[in-house]
Coordinates of C-alpha atoms in Angstrom, one line a residue:
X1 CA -326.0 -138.5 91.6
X2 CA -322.5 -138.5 94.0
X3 CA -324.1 -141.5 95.2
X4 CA -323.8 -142.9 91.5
X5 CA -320.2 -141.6 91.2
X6 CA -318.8 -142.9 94.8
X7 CA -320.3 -146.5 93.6
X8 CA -318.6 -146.5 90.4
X9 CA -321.7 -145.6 87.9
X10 CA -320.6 -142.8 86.1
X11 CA -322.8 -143.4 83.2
X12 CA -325.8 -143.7 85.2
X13 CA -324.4 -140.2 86.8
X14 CA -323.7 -138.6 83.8
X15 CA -327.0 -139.8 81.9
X16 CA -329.1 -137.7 85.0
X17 CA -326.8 -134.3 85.0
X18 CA -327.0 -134.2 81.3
X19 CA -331.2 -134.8 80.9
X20 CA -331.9 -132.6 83.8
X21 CA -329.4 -129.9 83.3
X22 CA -327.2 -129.9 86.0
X23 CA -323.8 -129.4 85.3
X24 CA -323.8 -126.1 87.2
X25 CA -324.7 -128.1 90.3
X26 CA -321.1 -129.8 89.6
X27 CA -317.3 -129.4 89.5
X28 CA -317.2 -130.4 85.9
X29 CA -313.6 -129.9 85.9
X30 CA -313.3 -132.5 89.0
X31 CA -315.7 -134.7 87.8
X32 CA -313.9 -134.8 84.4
X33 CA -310.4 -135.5 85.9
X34 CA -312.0 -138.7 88.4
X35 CA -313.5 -140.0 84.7
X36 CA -310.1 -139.9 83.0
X37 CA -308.6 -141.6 86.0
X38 CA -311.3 -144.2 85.5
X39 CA -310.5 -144.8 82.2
X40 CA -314.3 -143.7 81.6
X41 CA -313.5 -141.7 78.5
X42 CA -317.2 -142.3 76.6
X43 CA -318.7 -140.7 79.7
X44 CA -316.5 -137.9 80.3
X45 CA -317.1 -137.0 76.2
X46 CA -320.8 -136.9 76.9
X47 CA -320.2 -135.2 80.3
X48 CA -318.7 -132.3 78.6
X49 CA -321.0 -132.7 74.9
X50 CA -322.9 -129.3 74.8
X51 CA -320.0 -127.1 76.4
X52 CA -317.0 -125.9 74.3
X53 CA -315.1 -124.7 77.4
X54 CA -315.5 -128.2 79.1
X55 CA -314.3 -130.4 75.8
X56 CA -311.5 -127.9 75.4
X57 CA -310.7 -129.2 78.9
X58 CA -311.2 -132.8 78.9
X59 CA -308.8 -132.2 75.6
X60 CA -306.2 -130.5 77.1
X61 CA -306.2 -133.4 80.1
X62 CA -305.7 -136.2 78.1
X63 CA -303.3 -134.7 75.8
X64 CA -300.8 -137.1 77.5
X65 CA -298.6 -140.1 76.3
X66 CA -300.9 -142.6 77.6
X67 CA -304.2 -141.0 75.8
X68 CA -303.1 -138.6 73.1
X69 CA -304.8 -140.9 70.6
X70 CA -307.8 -140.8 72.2
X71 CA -307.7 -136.2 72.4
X72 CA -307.0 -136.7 68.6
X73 CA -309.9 -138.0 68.3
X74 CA -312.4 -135.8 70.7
X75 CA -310.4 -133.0 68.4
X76 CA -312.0 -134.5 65.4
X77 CA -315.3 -135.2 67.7
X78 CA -315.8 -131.8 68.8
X79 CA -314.9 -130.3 65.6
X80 CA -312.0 -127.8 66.6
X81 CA -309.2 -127.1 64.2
X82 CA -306.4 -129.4 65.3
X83 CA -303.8 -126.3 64.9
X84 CA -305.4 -124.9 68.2
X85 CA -303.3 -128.2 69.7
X86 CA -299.7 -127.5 69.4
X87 CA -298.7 -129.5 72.5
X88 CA -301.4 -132.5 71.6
X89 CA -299.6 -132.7 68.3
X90 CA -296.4 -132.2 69.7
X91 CA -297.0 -135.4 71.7
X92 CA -298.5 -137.3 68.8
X93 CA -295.7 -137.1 66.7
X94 CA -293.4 -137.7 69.3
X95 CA -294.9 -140.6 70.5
X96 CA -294.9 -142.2 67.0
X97 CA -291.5 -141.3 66.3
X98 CA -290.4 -143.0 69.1
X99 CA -292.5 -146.5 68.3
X100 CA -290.8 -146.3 65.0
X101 CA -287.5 -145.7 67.4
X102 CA -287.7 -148.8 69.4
X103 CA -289.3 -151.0 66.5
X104 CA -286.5 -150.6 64.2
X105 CA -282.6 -149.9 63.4
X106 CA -281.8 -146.2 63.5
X107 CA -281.0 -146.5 59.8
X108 CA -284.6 -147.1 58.9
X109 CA -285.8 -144.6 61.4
X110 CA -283.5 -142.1 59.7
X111 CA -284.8 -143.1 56.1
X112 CA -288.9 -143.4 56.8
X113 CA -288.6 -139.7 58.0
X114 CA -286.3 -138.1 55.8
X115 CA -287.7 -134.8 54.3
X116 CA -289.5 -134.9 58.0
X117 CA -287.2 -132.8 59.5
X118 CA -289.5 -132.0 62.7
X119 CA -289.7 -135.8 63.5
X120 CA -285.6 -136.4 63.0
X121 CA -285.3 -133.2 65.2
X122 CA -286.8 -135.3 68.0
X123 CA -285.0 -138.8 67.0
X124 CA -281.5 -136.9 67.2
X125 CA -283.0 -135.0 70.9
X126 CA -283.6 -138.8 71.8
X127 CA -280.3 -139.6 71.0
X128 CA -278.4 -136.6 72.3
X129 CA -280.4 -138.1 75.5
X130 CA -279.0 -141.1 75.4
X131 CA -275.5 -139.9 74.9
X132 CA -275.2 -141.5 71.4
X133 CA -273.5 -138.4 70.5
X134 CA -271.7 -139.1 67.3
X135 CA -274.9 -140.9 65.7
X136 CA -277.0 -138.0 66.8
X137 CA -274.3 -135.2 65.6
X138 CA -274.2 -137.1 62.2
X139 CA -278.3 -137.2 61.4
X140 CA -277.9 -133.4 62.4
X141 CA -275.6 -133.2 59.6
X142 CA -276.7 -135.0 56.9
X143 CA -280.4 -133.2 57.7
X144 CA -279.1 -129.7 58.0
X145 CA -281.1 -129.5 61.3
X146 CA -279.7 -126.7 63.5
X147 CA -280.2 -124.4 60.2
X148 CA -284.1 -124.2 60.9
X149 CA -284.3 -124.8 64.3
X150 CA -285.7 -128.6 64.4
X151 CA -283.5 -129.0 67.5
X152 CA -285.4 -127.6 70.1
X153 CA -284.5 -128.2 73.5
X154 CA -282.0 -125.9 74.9
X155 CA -280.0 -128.5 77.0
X156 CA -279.7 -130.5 73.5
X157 CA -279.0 -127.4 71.8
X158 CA -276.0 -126.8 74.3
X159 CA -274.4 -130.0 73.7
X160 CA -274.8 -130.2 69.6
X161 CA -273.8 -126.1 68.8
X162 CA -270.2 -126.5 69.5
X163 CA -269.6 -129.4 67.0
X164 CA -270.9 -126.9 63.9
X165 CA -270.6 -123.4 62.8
X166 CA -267.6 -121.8 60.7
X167 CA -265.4 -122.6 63.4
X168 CA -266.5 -125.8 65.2
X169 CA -265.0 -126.0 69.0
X170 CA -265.2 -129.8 68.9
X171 CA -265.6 -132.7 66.4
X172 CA -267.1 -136.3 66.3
X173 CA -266.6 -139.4 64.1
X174 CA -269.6 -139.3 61.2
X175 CA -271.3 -141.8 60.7
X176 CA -273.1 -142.6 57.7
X177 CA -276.7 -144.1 56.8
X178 CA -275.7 -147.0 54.8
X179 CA -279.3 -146.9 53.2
X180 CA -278.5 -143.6 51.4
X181 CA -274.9 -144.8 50.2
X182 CA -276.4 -147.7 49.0
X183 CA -280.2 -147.0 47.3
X184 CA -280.1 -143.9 44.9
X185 CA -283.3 -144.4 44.3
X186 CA -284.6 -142.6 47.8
X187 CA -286.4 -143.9 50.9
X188 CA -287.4 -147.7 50.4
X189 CA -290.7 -147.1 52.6
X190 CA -293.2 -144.9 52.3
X191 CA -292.8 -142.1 55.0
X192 CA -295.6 -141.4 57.7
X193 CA -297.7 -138.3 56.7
X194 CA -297.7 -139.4 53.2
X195 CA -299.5 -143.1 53.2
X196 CA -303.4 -143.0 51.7
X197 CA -305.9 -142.5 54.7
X198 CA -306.1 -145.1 57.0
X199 CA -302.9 -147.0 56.3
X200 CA -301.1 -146.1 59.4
X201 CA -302.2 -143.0 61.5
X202 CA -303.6 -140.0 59.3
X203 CA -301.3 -137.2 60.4
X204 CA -302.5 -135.0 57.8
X205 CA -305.7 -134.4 59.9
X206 CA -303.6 -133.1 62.7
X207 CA -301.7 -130.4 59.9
X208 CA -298.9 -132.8 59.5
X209 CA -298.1 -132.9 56.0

């Protein structure tokens, strides 16, 4: 079987361990790691298939950028309750925030997430980031976002606290979303989280309403 693994067939390795039972011969948590490097993710799913401990690990790996899709959907495989994933959807929402980011104009990014006040929170870190200070500084206005906490990051938090309060230490130049002075009819587009199942990604099944 490490013969199977060392000559690149991990399925053929993985097919023995699981019909003769032999994951307790193993480093499953090694073995799992090598697969995701591999891009072998079919075989590290059935690697870890009657062993809650080991999916919630092969889970917890790939909750990165590059495969956060692909936990979502070993959540869903292995049946767990997607709220036991606060960093996995952390990172999923993130990481489609940000393709809306670099897909379209700020003002649409703005409008397709409004009412989304967890998503804008990390569009305006994003743009704290970027030292587009007074674009950020307005979307924290307009979206009331320091009142609930939406900015999270301390370092952003640092930067952004002394333009508000009763008494503001420091001030920027607004700048307004042309989209809201112009349409009083609300957001154009439909916003992510509320589109019929399978339109764009189904956030609801990750408790993103």
């Amino acid at each position: 079987i490490t013969d199977l693994f060392n000559n690149k067939k991990p399925t053929e390795a993985v097919s023995y361990i699981n019909t003769l039972g032999l994951h307790s011969e193993f480093n499953i948590p090694d073995l799992v790691s090598k697969l995701i490097h591999q891009d072998k993710f079919g075989d590290a799913s059935n690697l870890v298939s009657n062993n809650k401990e080991h999916q919630l690990l092969l889970i917890k790996q790939m909750s990165t950028n590059k495969h956060a899709s692909k936990a979502a959907d070993l959540v869903k495989q292995f049946k767990f309750n997607p709220k036991e994933f606060p960093e996995l959807i952390e990172r999923l929402e993130k990481n489609c925030l940000r393709y809306y980011a670099n897909s379209e104009d700020w003002m649409k990014v703005e409008e397709k997430f409004i009412g989304e006040n967890t998503m804008l929170g990390y569009f305006v870190e994003d743009l704290i980031h970027k030292q587009q200070y007074d674009l950020g500084l307005s979307i924290i206005q307009r979206n009331d976002l320091l009142k609930e906490g939406f900015i999270k990051k301390q370092d952003i938090l640092d930067i952004v606290q002394p333009y508000f309060g009763e008494k503001p230490e420091k001030t920027f130049k607004y700048i307004p979303n042309n989209l809201f002075e112009k349409d009083g009819f609300g957001p154009s587009e439909e916003m992510v989280g509320h589109d019929p199942a399978g339109t764009y990604w189904n956030l609801k099944d990750f408790g993103m309403d």
